[in-house]
Short mmCIF file of C-alpha atoms in Angstrom, two decimals:
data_model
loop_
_atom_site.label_atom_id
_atom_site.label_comp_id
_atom_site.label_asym_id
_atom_site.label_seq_id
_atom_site.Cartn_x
_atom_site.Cartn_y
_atom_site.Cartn_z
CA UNK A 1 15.97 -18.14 -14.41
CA UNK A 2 14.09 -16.29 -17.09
CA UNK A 3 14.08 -19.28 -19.94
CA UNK A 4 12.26 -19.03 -23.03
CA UNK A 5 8.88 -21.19 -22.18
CA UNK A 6 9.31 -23.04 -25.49
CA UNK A 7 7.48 -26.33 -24.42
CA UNK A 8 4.20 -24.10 -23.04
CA UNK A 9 4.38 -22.57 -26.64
CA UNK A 10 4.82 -25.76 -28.34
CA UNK A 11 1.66 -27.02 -26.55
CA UNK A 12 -0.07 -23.80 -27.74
CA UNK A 13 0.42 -23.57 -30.95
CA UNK A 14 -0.56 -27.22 -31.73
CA UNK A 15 -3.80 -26.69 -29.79
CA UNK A 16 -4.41 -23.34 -31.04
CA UNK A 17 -2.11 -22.28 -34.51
CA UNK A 18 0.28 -19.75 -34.23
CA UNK A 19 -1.89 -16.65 -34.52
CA UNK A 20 -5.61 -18.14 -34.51
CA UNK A 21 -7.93 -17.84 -31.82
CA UNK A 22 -10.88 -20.66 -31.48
CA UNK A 23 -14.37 -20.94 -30.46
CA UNK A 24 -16.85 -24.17 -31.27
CA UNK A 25 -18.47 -25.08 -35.06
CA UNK A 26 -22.07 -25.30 -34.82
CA UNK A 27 -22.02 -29.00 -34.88
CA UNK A 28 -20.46 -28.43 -30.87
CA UNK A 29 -21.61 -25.48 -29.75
CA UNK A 30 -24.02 -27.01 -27.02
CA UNK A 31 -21.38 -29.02 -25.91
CA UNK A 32 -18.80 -25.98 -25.70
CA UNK A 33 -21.50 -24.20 -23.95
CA UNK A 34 -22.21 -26.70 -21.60
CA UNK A 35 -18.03 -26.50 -20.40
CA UNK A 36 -18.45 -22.78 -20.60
CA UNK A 37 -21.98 -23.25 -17.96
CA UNK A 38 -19.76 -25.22 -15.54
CA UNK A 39 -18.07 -21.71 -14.45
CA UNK A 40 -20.56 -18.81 -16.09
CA UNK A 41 -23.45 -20.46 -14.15
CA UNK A 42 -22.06 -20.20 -11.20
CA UNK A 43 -20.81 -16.64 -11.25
CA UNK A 44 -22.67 -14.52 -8.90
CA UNK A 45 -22.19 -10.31 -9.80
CA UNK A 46 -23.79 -9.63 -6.98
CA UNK A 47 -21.21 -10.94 -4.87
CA UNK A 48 -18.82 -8.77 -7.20
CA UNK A 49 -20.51 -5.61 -6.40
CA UNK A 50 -20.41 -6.47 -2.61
CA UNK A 51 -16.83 -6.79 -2.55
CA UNK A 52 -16.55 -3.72 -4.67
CA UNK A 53 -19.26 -2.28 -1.91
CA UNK A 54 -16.40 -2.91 0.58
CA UNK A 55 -13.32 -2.03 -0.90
CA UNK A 56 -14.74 1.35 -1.94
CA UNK A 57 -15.47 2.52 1.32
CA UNK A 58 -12.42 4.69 1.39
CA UNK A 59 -9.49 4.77 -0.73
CA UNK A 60 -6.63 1.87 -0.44
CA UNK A 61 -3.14 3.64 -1.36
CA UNK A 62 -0.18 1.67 -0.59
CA UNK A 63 1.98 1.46 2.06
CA UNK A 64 -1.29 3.10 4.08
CA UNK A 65 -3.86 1.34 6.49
CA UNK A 66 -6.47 1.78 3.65
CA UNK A 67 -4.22 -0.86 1.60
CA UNK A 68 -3.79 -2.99 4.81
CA UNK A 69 -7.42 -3.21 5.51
CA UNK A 70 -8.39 -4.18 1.68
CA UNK A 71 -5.40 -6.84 1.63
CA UNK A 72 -6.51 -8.38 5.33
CA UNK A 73 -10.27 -8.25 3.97
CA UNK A 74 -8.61 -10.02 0.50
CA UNK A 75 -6.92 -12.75 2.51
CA UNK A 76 -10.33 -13.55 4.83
CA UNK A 77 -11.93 -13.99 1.22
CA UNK A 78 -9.70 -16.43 0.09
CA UNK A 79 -9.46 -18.29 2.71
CA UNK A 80 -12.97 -18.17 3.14
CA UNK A 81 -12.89 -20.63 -0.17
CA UNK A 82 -10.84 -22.52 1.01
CA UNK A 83 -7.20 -21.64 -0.11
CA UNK A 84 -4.07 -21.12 1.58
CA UNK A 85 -3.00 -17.65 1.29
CA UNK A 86 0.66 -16.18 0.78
CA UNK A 87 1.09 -12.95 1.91
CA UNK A 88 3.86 -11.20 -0.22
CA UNK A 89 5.38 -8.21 1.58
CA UNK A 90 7.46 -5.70 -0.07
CA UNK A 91 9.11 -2.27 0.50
CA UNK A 92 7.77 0.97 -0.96
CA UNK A 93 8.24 4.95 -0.60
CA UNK A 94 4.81 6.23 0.78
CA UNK A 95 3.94 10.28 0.21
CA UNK A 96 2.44 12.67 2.55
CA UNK A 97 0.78 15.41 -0.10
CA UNK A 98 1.71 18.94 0.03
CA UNK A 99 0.33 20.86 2.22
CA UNK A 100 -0.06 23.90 0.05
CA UNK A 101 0.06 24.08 -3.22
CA UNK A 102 -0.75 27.54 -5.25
CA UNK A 103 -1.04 28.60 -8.78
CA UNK A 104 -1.24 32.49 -10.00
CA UNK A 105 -0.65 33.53 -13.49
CA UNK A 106 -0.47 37.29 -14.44
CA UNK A 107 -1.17 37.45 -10.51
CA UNK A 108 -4.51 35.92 -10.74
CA UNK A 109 -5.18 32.89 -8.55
CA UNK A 110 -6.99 30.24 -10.03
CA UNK A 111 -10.44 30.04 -8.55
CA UNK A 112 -10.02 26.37 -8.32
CA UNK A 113 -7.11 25.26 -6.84
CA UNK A 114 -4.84 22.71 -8.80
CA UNK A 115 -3.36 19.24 -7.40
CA UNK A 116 0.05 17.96 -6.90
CA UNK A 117 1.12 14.69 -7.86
CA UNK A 118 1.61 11.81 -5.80
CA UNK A 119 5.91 11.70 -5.55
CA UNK A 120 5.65 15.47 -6.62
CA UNK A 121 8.30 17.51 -5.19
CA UNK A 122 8.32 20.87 -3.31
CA UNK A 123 9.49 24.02 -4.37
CA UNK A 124 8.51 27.75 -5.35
CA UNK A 125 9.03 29.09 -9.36
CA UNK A 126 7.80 32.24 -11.49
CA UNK A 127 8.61 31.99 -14.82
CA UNK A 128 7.01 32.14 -18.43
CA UNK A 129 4.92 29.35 -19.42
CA UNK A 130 6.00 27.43 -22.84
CA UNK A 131 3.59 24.65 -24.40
CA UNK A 132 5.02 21.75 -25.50
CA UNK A 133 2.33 19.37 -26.30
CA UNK A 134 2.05 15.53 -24.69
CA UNK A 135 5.71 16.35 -23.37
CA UNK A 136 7.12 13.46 -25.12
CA UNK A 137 11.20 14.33 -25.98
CA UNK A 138 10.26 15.12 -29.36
CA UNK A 139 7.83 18.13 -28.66
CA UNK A 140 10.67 20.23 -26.58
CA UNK A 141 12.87 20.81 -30.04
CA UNK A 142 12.68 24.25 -31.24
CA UNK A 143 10.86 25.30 -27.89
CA UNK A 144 13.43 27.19 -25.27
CA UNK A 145 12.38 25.72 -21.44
CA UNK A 146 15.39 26.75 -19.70
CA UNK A 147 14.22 27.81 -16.12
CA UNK A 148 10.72 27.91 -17.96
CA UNK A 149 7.30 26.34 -17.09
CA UNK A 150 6.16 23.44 -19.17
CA UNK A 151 2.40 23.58 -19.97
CA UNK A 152 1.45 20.07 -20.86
CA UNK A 153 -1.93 18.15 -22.47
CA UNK A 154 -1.95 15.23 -20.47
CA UNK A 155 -2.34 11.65 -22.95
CA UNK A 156 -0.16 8.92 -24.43
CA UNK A 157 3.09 9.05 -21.77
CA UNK A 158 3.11 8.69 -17.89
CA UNK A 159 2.99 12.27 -15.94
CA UNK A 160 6.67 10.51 -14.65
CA UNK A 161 7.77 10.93 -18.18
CA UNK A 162 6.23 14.23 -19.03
CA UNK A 163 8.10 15.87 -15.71
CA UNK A 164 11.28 14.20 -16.65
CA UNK A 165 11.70 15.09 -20.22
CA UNK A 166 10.52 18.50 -19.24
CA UNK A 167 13.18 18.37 -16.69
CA UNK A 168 15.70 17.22 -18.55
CA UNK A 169 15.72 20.03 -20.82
CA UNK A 170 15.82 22.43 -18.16
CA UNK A 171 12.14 23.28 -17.29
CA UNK A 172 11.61 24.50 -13.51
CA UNK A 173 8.24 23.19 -13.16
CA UNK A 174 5.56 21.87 -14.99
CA UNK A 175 1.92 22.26 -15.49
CA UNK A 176 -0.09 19.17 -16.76
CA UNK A 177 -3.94 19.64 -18.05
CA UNK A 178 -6.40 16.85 -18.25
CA UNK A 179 -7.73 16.06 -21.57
CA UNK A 180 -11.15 15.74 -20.61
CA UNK A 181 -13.32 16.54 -17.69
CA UNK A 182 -12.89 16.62 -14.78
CA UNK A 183 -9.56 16.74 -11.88
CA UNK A 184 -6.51 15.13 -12.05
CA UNK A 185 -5.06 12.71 -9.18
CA UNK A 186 -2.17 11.25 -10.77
CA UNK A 187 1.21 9.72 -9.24
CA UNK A 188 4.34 10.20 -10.60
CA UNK A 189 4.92 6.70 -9.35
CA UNK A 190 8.30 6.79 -7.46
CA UNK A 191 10.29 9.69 -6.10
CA UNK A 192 13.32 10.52 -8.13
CA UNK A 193 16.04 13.23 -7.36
CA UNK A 194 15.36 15.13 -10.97
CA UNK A 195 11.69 15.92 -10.68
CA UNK A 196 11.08 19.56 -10.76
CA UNK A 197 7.91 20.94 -8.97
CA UNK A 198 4.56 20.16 -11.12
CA UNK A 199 0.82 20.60 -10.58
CA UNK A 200 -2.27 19.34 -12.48
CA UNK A 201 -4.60 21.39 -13.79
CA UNK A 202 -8.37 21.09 -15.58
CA UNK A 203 -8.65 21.06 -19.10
CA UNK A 204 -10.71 23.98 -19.55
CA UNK A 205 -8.00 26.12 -17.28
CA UNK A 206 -5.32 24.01 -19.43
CA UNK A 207 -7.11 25.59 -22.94
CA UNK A 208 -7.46 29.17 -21.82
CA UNK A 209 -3.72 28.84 -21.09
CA UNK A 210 -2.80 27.65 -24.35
CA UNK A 211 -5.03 29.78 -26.22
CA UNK A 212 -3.40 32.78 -25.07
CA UNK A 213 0.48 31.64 -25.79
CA UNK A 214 -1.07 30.69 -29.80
CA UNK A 215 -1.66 34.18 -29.49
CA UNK A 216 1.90 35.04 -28.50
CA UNK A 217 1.32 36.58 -25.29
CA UNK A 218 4.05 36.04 -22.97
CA UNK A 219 1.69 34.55 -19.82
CA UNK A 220 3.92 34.34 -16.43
CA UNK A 221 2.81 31.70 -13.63
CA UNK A 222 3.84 31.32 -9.77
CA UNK A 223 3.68 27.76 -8.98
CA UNK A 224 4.33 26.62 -5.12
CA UNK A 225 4.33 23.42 -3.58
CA UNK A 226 5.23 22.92 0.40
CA UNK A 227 5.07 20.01 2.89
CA UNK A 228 5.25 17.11 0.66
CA UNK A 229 7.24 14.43 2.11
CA UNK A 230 8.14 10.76 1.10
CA UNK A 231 8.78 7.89 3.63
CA UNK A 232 9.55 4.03 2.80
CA UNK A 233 6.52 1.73 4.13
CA UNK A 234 5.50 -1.76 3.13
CA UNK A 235 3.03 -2.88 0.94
CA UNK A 236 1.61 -6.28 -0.06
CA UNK A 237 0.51 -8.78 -2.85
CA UNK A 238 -2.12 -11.54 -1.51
CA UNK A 239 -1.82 -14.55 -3.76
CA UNK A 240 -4.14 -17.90 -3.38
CA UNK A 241 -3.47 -21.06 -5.77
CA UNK A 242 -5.88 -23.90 -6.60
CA UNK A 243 -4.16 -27.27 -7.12
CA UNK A 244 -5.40 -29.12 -9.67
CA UNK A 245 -7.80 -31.88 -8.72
CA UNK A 246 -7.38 -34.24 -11.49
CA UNK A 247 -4.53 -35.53 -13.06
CA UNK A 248 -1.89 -32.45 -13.22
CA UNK A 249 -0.66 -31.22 -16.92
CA UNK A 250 1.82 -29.29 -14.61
CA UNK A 251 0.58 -26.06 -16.00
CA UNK A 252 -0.39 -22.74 -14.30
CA UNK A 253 -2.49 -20.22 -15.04
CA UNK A 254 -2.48 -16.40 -13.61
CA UNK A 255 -5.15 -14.36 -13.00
CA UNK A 256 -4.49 -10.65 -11.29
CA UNK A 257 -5.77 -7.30 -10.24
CA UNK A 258 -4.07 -4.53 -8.10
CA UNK A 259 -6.21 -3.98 -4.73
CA UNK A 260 -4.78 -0.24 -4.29
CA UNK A 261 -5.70 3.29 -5.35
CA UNK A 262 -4.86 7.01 -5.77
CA UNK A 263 -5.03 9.02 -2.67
CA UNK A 264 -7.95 10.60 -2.46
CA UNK A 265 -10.32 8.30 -4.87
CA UNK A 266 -12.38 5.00 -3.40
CA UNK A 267 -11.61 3.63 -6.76
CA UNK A 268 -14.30 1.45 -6.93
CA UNK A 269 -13.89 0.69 -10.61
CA UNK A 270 -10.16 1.36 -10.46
CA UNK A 271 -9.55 -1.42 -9.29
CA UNK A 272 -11.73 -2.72 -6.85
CA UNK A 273 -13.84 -4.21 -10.05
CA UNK A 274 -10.73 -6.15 -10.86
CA UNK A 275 -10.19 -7.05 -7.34
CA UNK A 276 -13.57 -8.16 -6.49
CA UNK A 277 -14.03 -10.19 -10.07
CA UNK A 278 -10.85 -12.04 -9.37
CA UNK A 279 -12.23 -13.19 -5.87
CA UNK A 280 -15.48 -14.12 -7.40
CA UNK A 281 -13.69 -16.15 -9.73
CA UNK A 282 -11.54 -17.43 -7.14
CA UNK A 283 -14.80 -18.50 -5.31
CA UNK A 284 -16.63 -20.57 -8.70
CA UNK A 285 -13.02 -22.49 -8.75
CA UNK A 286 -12.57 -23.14 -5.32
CA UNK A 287 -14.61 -26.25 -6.13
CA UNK A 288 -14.41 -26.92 -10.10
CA UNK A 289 -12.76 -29.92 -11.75
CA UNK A 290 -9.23 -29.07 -13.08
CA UNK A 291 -6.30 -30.55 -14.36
CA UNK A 292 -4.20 -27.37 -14.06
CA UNK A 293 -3.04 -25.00 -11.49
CA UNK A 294 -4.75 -21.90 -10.97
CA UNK A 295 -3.14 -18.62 -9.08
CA UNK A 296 -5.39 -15.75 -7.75
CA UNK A 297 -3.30 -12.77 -7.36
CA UNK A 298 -4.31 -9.07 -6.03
CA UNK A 299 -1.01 -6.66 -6.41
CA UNK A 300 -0.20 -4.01 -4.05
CA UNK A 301 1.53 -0.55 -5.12
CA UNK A 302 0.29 -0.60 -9.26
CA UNK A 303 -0.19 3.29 -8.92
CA UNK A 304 3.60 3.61 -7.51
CA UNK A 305 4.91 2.00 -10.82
CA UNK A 306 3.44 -1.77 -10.91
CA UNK A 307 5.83 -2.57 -8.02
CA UNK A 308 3.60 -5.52 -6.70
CA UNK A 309 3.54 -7.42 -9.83
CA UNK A 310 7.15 -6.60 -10.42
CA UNK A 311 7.67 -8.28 -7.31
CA UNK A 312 5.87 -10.86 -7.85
CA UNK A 313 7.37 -11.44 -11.22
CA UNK A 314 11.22 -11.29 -9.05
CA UNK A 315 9.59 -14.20 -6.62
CA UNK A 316 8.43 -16.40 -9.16
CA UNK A 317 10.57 -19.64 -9.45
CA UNK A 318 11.84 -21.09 -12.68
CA UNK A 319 9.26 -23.96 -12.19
CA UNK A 320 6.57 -21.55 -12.02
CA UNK A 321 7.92 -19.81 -14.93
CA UNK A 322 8.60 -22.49 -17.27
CA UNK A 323 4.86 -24.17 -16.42
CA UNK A 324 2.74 -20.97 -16.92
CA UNK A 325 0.71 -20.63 -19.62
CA UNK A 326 -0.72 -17.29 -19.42
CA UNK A 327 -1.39 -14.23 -17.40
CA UNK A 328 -5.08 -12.31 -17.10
CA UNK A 329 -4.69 -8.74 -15.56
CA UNK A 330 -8.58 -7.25 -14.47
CA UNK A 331 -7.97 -3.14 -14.57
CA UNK A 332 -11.07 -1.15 -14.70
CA UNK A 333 -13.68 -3.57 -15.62
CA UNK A 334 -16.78 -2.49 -13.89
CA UNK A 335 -17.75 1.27 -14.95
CA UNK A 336 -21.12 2.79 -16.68
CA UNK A 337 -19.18 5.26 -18.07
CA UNK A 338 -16.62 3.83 -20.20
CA UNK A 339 -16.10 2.07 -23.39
CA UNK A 340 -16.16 -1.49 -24.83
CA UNK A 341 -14.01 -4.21 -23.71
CA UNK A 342 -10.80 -4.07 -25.09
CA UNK A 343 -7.84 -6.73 -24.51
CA UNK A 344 -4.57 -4.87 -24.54
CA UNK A 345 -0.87 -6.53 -24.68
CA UNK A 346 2.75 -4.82 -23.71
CA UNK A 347 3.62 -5.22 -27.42
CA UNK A 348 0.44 -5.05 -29.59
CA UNK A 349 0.48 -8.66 -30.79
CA UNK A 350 -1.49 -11.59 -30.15
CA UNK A 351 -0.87 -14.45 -27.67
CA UNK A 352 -2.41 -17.20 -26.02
CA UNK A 353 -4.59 -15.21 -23.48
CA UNK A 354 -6.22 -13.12 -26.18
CA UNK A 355 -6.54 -15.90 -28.25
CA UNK A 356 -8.64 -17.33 -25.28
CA UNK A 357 -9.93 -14.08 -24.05
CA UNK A 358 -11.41 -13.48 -27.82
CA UNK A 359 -12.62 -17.00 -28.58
CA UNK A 360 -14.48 -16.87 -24.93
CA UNK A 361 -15.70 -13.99 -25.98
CA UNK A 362 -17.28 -14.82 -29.53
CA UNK A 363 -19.50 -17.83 -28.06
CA UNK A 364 -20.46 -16.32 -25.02
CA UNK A 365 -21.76 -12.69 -27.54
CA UNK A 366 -24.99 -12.72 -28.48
CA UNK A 367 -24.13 -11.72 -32.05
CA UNK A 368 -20.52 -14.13 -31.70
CA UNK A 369 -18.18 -10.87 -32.02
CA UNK A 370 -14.89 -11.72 -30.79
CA UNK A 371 -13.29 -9.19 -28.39
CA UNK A 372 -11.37 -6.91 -29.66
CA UNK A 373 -7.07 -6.42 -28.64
CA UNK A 374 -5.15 -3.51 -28.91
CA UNK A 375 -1.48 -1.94 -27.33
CA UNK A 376 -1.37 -0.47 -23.94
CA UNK A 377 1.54 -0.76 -21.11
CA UNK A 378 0.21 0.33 -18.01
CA UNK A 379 -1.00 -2.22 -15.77
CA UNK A 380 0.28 -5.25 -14.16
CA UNK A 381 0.21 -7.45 -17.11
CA UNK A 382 3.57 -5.35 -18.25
CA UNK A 383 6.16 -7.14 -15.59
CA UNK A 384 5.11 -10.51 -17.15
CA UNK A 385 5.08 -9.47 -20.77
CA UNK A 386 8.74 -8.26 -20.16
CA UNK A 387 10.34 -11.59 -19.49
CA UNK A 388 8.72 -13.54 -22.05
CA UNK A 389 5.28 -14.88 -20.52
CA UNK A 390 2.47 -14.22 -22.27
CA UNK A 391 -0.16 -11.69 -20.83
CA UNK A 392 -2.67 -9.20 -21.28
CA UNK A 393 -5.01 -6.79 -19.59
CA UNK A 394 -8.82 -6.95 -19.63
CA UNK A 395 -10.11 -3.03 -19.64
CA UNK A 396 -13.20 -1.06 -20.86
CA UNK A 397 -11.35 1.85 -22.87
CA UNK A 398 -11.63 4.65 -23.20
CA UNK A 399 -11.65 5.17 -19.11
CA UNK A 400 -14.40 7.09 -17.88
CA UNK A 401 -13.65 10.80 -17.12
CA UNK A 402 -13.65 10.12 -12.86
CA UNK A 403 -10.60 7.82 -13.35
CA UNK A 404 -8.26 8.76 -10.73
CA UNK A 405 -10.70 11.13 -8.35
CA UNK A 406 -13.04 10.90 -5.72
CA UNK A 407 -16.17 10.47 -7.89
CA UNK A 408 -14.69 6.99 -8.55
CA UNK A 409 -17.37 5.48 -6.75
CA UNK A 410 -19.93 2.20 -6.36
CA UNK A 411 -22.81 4.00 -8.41
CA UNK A 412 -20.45 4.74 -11.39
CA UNK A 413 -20.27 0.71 -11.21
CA UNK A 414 -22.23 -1.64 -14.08
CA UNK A 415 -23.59 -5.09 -13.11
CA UNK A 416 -23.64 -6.04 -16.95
CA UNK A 417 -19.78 -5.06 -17.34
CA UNK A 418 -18.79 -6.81 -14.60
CA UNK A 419 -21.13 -10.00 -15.59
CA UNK A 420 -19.17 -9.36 -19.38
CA UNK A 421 -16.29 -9.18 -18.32
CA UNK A 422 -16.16 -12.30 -15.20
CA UNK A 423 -17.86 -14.52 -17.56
CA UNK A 424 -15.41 -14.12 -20.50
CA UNK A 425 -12.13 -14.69 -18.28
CA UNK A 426 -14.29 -17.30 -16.01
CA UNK A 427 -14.60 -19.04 -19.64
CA UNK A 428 -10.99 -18.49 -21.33
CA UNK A 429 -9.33 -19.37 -17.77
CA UNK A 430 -11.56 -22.95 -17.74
CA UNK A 431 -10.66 -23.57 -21.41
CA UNK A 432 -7.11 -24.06 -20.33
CA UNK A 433 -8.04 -25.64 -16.46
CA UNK A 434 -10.69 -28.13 -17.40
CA UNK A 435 -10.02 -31.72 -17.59
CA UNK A 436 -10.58 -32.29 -21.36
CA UNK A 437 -7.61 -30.26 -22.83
CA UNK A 438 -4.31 -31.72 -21.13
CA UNK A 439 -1.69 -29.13 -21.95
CA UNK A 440 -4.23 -27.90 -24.11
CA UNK A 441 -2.88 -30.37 -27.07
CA UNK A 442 -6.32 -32.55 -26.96
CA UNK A 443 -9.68 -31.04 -27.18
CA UNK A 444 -12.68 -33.34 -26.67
CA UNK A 445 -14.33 -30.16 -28.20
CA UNK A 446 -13.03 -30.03 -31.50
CA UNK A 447 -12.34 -25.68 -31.92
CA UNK A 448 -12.47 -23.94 -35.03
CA UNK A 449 -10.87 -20.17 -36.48
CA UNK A 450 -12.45 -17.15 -35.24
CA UNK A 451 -11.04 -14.06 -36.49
CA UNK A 452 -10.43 -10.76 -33.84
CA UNK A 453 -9.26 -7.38 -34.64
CA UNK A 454 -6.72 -5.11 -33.81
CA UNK A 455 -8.01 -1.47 -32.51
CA UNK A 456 -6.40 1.12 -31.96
CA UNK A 457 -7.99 2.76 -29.04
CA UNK A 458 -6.79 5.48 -26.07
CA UNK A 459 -7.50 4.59 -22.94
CA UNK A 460 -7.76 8.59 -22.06
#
């Protein structure tokens, strides 16, 4: 099912080159403008912030009623617009958290308590702590973990992957520390049999720790977790496709967010930014000329392991494959707090949707600075990516420090991010939709080189 989309490619690289990304010469900039207008214009943020308003009102973790209220209040959008909506159900574990969870060392309590992790397992362990840096399988050699507690900097790999390496070579628990301010909520995004008990802690609690083993002080911790429990429940993608309304170039185009969040946070910028910019969008192309297919899409379950767009991914039909052209994920696209816009693919190359995403971006910058890509694989745009579509994710990086807890809320949220970021994939998404570039081979706007860079750039 999973062909190689060589004709979609084909099509690209005549319109586009193989690795150049385009935005109008002077002598056509009005006239690129004035196709860019037909969308931008009509984006309202204020309507962005209202959905992210109600989204936000209390957090939407999958499998819960929090998810089932965002995706029924998703669908009414939609179909407010006028679309017919699919409702995509799909089995996932849900977690009840712990309903203790204690940390001593040396017999001292921590005055603030840690938190598990969602798919964290229970159990009770003393033992000496051992540091092992980011926990990736190269940081264990030379260190002796056996029956041990990993202490853990939190950056680069998943928690999952910290816990399991640290498992794997025999640790008994683990102890993860942020890297900046602030709490940890983190998932260890599906249960699995070899997980050893693990807690998160701050980063200042994280540094005293590992100040004191550079010393060489042998440091002893009592870790206990009880009453966590995982259960199977359903969760759901909500999916809404415009038709084209001129004659078809049988092509599609994807644009996605996931709806849910970590227990515990509203997430308004993670992700109900996303969320709420891809039913504004939905709403400006409800009623805007196109000669290509269009497919809103919010994803259920992306802090269990990106299981909604997986599943979406296993439901998509070879038609739909071999006819798509690209794939915009929205992740985080709304907050004060943190960084510049950043366009990250599964493999750190260029494709089609950054070439858009940056050529969008250069004519609709006030100085014509094209937006930046870089390498990240941690949001929906991954599942597409793997079998061969191209894809990337739209994020403001590095994160802001209330990623993941309950401060993520509506006044953390930026009107002028949200306007940056709508109007740019309003504008790349209608470069491929409108009716002047059929398969995207001819362009009654004639589209010269812009260059865009490669960053490399955390997202923590």
């Amino acid at each position: 099912m999973r062909k190689t989309a060589l004709s979609i490619l084909l099509a690209v690289s005549l319109f586009f080159g193989t690795t150049a990304v385009w935005a109008a010469p002077k002598a056509n900039l009005q006239s690129d403008q004035a196709f860019d207008n037909k969308i931008i214009k009509r984006i309202k943020v204020e309507n962005i912030y209202n959905h992210i308003a109600e989204l936000s009102k209390s957090p939407r973790v999958a499998g819960t009623e929090g998810e089932e209220a965002a995706v029924d209040y998703i669908k009414d959008q939609f179909e407010s617009y006028g679309y017919k909506t699919e409702l995509q159900a799909f089995d996932i574990y849900s977690y009840t958290e712990p309903s203790l969870i204690e940390l001593s060392v040396d017999g001292m309590t921590f005055e603030s308590g840690p938190n598990g992790f969602t798919y964290g397992v229970n159990g009770e362990v003393t033992n000496e702590l051992v540091y092992v840096g980011l926990g990736a399988p190269d940081d264990f050699e030379g260190k002796d973990v056996d029956g041990k507690i990993a202490l853990i900097q939190r950056g680069t790999y998943s928690f999952a992957e910290k816990v399991s390496n640290a498992a794997a070579e025999g640790a008994s628990a683990v102890i993860i520390y942020n890297n900046t301010d602030g709490v940890i909520n983190g998932t260890l995004g599906e249960p699995n049999d070899e997980y050893v008990p693990s807690l998160a802690i701050t980063q200042a609690q994280g540094l005293a720790l590992k100040e004191r083993l550079d010393k060489g002080e042998t440091v002893t911790a009592t870790l206990k977790v009880e009453g966590a429990k995982t259960d199977q429940a359903t969760s759901h993608n909500v999916v809404a496709t415009k038709e084209a309304t001129q004659k078809s170039t049988d092509q599609l185009v994807l644009v996605g967010a996931h709806h849910d969040s970590v227990d515990g946070a509203p997430g308004a910028n993670d992700d109900a930014s996303g969320t709420a910019t891809v039913l504004e969008l939905a709403r400006v192309f409800a009623n805007a000329p196109t000669d290509t297919d269009i497919r809103f899409v919010t994803f259920g379950a992306e802090e269990n392991g990106l299981l909604g767009s997986y599943e979406f991914v296993e439901r998509m039909t070879e038609e739909d494959y071999d006819r798509t052209v690209g794939m915009f994920q929205m992740d985080m696209v709304g907050s004060k707090d943190a960084g510049p816009l950043i366009m990250y693919t599964a493999d750190g190359e260029k494709n089609i949707v950054t070439d858009l995403g940056a050529s969008a971006g250069a004519r609709l910058s006030e100085t014509g600075e094209a937006t930046p890509y870089g390498w990240e694989g941690r949001s929906d745009h991954v599942p597409f990516s793997e079998i061969g579509l191209p894809a990337a994710l739209f994020i403001h990086a590095p994160v802001e420090p209330w990623y993941h807890s309950p401060n993520d809320t509506l006044d953390k949220i930026s009107l002028d991010k949200l306007k940056e970021v709508s109007n740019i994939v309003g504008a790349a998404v209608y470069q491929v939709a409108r009716p002047d570039t059929p398969a995207l081979e001819k362009a009654k706007v004639a589209p010269k080189k812009v260059d865009y860079n490669f960053e490399e750039r955390e997202l923590e």
